[in-house]
PDB file of C-alpha atoms in Angstrom:
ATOM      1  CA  UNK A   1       6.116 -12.842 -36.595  1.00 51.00           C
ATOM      2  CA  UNK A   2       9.386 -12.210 -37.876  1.00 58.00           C
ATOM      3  CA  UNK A   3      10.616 -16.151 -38.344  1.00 70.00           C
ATOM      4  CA  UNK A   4      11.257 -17.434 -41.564  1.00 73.00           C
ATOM      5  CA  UNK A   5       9.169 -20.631 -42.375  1.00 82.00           C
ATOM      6  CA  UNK A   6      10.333 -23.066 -44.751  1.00 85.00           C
ATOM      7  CA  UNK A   7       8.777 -25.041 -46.845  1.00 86.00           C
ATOM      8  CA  UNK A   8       8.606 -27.908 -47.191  1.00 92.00           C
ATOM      9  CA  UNK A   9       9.100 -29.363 -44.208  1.00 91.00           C
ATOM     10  CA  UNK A  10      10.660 -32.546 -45.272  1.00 94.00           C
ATOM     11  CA  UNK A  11      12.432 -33.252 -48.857  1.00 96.00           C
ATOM     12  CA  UNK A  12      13.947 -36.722 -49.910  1.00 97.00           C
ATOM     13  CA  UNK A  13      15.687 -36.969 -53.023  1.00 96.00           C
ATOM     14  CA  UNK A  14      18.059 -39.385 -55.295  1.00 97.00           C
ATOM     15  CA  UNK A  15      21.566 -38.572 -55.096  1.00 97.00           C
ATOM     16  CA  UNK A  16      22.291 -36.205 -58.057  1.00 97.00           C
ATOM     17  CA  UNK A  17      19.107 -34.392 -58.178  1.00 97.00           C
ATOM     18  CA  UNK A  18      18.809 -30.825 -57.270  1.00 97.00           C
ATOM     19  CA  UNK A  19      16.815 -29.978 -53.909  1.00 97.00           C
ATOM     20  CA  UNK A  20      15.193 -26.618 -53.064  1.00 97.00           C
ATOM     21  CA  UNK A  21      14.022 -25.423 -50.458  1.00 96.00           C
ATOM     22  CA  UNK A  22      11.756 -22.244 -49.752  1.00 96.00           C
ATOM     23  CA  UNK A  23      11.861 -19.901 -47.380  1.00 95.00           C
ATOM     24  CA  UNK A  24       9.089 -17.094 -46.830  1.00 94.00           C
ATOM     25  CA  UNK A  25       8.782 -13.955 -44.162  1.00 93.00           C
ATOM     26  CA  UNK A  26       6.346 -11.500 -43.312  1.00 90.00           C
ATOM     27  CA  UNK A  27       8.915  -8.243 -42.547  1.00 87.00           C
ATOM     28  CA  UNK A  28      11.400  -5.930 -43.937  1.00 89.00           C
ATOM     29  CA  UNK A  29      15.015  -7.163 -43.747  1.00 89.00           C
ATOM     30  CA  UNK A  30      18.517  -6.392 -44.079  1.00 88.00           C
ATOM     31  CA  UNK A  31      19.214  -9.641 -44.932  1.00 91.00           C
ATOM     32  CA  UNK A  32      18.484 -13.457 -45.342  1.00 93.00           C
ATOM     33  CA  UNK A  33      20.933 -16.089 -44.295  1.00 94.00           C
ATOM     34  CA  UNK A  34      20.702 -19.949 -45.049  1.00 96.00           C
ATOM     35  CA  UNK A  35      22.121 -22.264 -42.024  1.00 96.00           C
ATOM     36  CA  UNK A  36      22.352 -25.853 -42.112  1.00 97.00           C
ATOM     37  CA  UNK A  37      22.597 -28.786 -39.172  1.00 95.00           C
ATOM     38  CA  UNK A  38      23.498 -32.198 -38.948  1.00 93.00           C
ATOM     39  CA  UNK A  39      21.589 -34.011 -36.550  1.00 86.00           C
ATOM     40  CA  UNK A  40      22.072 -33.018 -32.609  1.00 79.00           C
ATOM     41  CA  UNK A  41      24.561 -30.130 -34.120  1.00 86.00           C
ATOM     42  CA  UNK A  42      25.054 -26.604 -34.154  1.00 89.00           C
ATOM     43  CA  UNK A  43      23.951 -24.643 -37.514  1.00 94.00           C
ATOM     44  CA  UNK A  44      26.780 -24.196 -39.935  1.00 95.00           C
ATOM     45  CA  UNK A  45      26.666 -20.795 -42.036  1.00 95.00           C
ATOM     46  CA  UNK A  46      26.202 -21.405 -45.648  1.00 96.00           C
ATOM     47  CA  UNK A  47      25.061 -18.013 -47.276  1.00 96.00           C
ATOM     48  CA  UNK A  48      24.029 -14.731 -46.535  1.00 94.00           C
ATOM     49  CA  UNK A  49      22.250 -12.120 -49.419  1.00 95.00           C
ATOM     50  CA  UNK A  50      21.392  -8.692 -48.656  1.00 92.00           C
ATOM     51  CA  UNK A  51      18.021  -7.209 -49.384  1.00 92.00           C
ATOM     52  CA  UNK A  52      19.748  -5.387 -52.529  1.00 93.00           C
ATOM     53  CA  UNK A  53      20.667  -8.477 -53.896  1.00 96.00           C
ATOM     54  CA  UNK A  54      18.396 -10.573 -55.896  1.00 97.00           C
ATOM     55  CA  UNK A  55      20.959 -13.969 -56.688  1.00 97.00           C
ATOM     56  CA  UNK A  56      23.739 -15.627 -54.818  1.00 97.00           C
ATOM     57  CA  UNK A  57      26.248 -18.111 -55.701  1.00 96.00           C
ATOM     58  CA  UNK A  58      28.212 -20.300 -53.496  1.00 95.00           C
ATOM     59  CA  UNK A  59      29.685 -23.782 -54.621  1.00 96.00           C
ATOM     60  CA  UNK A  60      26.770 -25.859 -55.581  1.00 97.00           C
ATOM     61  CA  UNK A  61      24.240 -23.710 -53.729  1.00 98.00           C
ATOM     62  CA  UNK A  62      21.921 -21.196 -55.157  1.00 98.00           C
ATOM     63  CA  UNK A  63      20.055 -18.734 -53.244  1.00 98.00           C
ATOM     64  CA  UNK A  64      17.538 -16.521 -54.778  1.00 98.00           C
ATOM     65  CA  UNK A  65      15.443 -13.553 -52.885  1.00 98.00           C
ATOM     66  CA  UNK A  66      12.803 -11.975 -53.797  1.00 97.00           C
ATOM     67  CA  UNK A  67      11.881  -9.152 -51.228  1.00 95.00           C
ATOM     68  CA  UNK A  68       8.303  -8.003 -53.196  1.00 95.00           C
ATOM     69  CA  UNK A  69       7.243 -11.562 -52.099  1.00 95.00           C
ATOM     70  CA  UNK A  70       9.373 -11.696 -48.935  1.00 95.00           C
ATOM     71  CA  UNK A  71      10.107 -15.283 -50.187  1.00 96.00           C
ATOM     72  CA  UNK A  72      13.659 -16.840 -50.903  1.00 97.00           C
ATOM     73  CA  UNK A  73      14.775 -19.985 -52.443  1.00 97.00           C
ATOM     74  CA  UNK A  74      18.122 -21.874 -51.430  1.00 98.00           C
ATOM     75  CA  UNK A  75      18.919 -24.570 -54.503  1.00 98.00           C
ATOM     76  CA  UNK A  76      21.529 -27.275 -53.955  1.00 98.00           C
ATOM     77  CA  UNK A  77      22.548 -28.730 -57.510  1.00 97.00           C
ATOM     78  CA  UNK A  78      24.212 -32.580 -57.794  1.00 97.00           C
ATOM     79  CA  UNK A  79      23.076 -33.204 -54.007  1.00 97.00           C
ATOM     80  CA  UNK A  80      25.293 -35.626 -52.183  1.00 97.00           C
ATOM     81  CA  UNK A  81      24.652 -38.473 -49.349  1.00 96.00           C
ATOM     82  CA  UNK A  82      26.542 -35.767 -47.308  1.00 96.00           C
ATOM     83  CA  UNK A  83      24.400 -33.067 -47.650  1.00 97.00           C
ATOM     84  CA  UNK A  84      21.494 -34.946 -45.888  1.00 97.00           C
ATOM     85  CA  UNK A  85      20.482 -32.321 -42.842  1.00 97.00           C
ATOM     86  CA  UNK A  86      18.195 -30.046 -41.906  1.00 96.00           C
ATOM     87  CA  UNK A  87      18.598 -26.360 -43.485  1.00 96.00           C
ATOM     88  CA  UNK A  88      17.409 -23.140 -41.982  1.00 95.00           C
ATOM     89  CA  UNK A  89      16.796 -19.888 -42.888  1.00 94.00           C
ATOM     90  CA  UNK A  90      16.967 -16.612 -41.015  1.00 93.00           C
ATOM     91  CA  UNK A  91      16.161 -13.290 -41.441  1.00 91.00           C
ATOM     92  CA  UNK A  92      18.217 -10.427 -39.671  1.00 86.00           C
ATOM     93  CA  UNK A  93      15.470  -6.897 -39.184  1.00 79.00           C
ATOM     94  CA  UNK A  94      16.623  -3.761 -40.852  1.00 69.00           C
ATOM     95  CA  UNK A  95      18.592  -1.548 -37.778  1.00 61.00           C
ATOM     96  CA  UNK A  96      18.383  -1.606 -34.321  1.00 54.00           C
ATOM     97  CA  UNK A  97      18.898  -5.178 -33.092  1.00 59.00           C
ATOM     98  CA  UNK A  98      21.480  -7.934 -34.190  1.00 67.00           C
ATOM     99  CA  UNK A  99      18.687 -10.403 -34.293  1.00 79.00           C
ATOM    100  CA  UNK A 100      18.398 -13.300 -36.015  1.00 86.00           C
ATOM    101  CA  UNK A 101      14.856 -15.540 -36.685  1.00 88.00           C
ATOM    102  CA  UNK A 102      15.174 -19.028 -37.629  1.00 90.00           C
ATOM    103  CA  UNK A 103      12.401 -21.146 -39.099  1.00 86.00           C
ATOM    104  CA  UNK A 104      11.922 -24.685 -38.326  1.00 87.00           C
ATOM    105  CA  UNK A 105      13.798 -25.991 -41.399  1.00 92.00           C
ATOM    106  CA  UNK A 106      13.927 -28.117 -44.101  1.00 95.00           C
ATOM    107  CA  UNK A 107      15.059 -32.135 -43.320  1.00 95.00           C
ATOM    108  CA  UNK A 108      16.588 -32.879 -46.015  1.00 97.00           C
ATOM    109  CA  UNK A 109      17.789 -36.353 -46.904  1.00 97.00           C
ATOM    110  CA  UNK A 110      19.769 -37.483 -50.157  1.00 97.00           C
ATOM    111  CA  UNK A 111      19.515 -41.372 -50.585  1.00 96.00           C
ATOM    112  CA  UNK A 112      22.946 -42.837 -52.327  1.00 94.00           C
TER     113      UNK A 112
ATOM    114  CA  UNK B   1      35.414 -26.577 -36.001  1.00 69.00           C
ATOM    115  CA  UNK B   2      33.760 -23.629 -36.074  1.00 75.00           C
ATOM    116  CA  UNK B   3      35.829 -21.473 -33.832  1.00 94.00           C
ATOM    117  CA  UNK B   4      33.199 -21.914 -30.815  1.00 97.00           C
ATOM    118  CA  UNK B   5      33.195 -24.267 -28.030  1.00 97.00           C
ATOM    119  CA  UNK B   6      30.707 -25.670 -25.613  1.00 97.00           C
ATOM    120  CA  UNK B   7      30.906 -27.557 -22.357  1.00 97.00           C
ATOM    121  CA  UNK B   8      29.657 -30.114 -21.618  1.00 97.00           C
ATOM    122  CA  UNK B   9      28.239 -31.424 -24.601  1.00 96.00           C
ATOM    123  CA  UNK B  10      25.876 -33.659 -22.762  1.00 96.00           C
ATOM    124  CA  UNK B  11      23.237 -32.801 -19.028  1.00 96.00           C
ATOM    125  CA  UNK B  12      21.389 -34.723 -17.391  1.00 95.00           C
ATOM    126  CA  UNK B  13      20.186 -32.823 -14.225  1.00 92.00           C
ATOM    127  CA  UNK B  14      17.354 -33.119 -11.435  1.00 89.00           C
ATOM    128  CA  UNK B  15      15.006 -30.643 -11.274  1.00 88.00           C
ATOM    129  CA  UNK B  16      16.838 -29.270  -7.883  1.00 87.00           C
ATOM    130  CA  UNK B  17      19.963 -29.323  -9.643  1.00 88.00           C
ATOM    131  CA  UNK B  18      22.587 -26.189 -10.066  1.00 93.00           C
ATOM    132  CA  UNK B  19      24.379 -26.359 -13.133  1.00 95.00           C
ATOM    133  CA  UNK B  20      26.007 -24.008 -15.837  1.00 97.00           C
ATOM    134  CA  UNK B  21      26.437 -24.438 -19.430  1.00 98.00           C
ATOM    135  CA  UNK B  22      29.863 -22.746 -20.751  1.00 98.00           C
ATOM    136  CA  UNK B  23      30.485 -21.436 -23.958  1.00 98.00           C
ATOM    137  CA  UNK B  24      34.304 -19.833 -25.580  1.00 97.00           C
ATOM    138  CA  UNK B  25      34.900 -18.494 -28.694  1.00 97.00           C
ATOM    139  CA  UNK B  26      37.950 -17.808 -30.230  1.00 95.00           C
ATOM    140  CA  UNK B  27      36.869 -15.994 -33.529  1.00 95.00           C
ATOM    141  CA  UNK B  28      37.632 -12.742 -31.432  1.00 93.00           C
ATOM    142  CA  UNK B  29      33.704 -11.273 -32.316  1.00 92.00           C
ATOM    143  CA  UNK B  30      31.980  -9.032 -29.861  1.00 90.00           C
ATOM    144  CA  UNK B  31      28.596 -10.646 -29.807  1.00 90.00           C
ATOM    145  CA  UNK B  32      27.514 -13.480 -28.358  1.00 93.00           C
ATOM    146  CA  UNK B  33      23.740 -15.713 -28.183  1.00 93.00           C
ATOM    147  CA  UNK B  34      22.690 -18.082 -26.505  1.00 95.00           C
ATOM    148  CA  UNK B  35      19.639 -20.181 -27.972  1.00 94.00           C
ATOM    149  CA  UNK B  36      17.716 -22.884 -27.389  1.00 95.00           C
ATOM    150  CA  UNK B  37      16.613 -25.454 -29.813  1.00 94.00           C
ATOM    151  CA  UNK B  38      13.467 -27.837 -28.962  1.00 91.00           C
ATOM    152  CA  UNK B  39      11.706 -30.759 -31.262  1.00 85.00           C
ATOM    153  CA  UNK B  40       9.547 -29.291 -34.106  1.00 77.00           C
ATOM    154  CA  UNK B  41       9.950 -25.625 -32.653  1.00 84.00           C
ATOM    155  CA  UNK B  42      12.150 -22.650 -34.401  1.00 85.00           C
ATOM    156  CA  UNK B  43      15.129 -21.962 -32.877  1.00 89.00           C
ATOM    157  CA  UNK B  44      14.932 -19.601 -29.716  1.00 90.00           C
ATOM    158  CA  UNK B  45      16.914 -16.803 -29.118  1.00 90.00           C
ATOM    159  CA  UNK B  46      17.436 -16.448 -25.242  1.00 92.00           C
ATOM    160  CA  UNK B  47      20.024 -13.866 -24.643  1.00 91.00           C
ATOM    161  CA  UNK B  48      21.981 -11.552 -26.480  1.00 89.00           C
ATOM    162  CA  UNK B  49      25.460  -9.798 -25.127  1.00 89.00           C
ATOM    163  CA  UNK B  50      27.152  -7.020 -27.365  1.00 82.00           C
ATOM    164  CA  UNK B  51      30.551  -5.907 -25.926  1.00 74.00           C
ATOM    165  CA  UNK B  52      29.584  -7.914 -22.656  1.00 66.00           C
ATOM    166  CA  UNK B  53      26.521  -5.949 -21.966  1.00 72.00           C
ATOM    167  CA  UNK B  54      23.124  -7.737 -22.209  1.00 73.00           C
ATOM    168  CA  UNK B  55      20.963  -6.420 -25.087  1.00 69.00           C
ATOM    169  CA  UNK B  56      18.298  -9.134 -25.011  1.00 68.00           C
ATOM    170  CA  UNK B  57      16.538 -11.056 -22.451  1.00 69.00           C
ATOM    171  CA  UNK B  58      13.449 -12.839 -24.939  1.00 68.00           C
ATOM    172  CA  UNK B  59      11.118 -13.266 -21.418  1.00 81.00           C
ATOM    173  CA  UNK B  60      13.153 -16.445 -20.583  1.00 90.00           C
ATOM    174  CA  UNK B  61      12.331 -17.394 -17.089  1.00 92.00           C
ATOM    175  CA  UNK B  62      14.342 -16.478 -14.479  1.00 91.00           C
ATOM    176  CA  UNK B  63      15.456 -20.010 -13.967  1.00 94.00           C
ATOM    177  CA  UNK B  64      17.775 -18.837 -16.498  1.00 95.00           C
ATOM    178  CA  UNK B  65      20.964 -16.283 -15.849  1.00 93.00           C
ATOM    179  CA  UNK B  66      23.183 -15.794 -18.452  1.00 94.00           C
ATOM    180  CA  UNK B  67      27.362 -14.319 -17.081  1.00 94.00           C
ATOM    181  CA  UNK B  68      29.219 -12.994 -20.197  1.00 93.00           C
ATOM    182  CA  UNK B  69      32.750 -12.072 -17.930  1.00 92.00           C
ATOM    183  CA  UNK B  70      34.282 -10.846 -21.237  1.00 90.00           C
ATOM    184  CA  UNK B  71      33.723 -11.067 -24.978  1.00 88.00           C
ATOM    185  CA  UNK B  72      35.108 -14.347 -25.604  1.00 94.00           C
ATOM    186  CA  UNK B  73      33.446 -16.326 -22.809  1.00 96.00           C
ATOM    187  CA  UNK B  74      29.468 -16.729 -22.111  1.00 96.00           C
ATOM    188  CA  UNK B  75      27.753 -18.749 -19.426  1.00 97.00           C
ATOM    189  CA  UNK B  76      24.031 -20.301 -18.588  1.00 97.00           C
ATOM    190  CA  UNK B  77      23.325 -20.734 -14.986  1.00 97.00           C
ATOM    191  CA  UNK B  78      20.633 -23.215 -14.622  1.00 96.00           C
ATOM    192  CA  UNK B  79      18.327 -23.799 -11.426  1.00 93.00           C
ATOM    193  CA  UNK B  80      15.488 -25.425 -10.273  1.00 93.00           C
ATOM    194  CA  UNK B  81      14.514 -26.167 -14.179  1.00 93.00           C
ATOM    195  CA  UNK B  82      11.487 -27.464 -14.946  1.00 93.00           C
ATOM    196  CA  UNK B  83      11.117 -31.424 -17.780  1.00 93.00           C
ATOM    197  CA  UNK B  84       9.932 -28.923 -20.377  1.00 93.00           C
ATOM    198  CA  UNK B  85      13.732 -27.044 -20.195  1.00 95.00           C
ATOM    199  CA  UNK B  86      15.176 -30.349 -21.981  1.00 96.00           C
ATOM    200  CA  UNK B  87      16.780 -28.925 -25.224  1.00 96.00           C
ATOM    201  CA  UNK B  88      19.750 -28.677 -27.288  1.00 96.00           C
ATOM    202  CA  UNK B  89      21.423 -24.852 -25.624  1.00 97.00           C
ATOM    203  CA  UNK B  90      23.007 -23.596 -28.327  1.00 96.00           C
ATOM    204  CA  UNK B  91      25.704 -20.583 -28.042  1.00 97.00           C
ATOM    205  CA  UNK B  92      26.899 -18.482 -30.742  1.00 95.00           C
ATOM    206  CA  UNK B  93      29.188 -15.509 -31.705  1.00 94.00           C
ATOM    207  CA  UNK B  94      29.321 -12.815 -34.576  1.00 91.00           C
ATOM    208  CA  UNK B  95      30.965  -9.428 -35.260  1.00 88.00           C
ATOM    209  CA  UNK B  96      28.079  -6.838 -35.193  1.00 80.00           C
ATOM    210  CA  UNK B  97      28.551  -3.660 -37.525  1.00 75.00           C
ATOM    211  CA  UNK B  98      26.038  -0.989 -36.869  1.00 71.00           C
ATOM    212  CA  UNK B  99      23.821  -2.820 -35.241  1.00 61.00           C
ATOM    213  CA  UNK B 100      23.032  -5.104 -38.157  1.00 66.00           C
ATOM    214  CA  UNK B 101      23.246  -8.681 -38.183  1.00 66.00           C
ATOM    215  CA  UNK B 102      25.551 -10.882 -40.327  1.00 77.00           C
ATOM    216  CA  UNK B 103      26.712 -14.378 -40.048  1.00 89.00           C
ATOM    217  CA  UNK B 104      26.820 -16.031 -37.064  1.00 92.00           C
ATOM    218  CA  UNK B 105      29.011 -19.008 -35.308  1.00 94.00           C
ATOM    219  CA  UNK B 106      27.491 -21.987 -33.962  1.00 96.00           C
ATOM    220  CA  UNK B 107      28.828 -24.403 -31.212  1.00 96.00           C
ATOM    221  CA  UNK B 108      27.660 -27.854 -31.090  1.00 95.00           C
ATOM    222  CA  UNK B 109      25.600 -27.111 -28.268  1.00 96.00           C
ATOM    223  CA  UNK B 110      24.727 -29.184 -24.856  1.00 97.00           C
ATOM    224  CA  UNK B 111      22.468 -31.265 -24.679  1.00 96.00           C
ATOM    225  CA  UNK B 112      20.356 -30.602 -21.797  1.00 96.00           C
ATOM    226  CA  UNK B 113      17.798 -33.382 -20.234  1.00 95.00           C
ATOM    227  CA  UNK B 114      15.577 -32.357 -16.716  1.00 94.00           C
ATOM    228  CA  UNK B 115      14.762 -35.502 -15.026  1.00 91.00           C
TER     229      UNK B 115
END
């Protein structure tokens, strides 16, 4: 299967302290991309690294992959109350097909 | 607001029932998905348009027909669906390069319940 599973499948955490999240895959990609959804939502974008890249930065969000183990990491540092949702990775194939494959996420939940 | 609408936001049909889910997005991007999104399950891709043409059809059942009369707008005709069809529909747009994938836009889907 191409889908990204995450793991684990449900994370609560104090506010302040750093959550990650893991994300593994079993094929060769162009690129991973980290989504995240509020509750009855649509996914919201959050990061995208290309299979060249081995770090990513965005705000308080980390993303690290690491294509030997087909396995990527999205860290959020200082979480928030507000950054309780689920979060989703999804891996996009090499050529031929503008395909995305979603896990089934990460619930995440950050009590204030 | 992420640039990608969907009507209505809430379904509740009979299983006789003809409805359509519509979806506009305003991002000006020429591809556009529609997914659906059960309990516990990954996210399904259902259809894919690029330029208007269809380029995927993931074996959804024919209960299912997707219109895409232009790059902006996409619709889900719905017929006959079965309880199991009760979802969140999903629709989303992206600019494709080369065939590759890169970010894509979300709606805040419909949420569909088959009575």
């Amino acid at each position: 299967s191409q889908q990204g599973e995450e793991d684990p499948q449900a994370l609560s955490i104090q506010e302040g302290e750093n959550a990650t999240m893991n994300c593994s895959y079993k094929t060769s990609i162009n690129n991973l991309q980290w989504y995240r959804q509020n509750s009855g939502r649509g996914l919201v974008h959050l990061i995208l690294i290309r299979s060249n890249e081995r770090e990513k930065h965005s705000g308080r969000l980390r993303v690290t992959l690491d294509t030997s183990k087909k396995s990527s990491s999205l860290l959020i540092t200082a979480s928030r109350a507000a950054d309780t949702a689920s979060y989703f990775c999804a891996t996009a194939g090499q050529t031929g097909a503008n395909n995305l494959f979603f896990g089934t996420g990460t619930r995440l939940t950050v009590i204030p | 607001e992420t640039g990608v609408t969907q009507t209505p936001r809430h379904l509740v049909m009979g299983m006789t029932n003809k409805k359509s889910l519509k979806c506009e997005q305003h991002l000006g991007h020429n591809a556009m998905y529609w997914y659906k999104q059960s309990a516990k399950k990954p996210l399904e891709l259902m259809f894919v348009y690029n330029f208007k043409e269809q380029t995927e059809n993931n074996s959804v059942p024919s209960r299912f027909s997707p219109e895409c009369p232009n790059s902006s707008h996409l619709f889900l005709h719905l017929h006959t669906l079965q309880p199991e069809d009760s979802a969140l529909y999903l629709c989303a747009s992206s600019q494709e390069r080369q065939g590759l994938s890169y970010e894509q836009y979300f709606g805040p889907g419909t949420r569909l319940t088959v009575t």
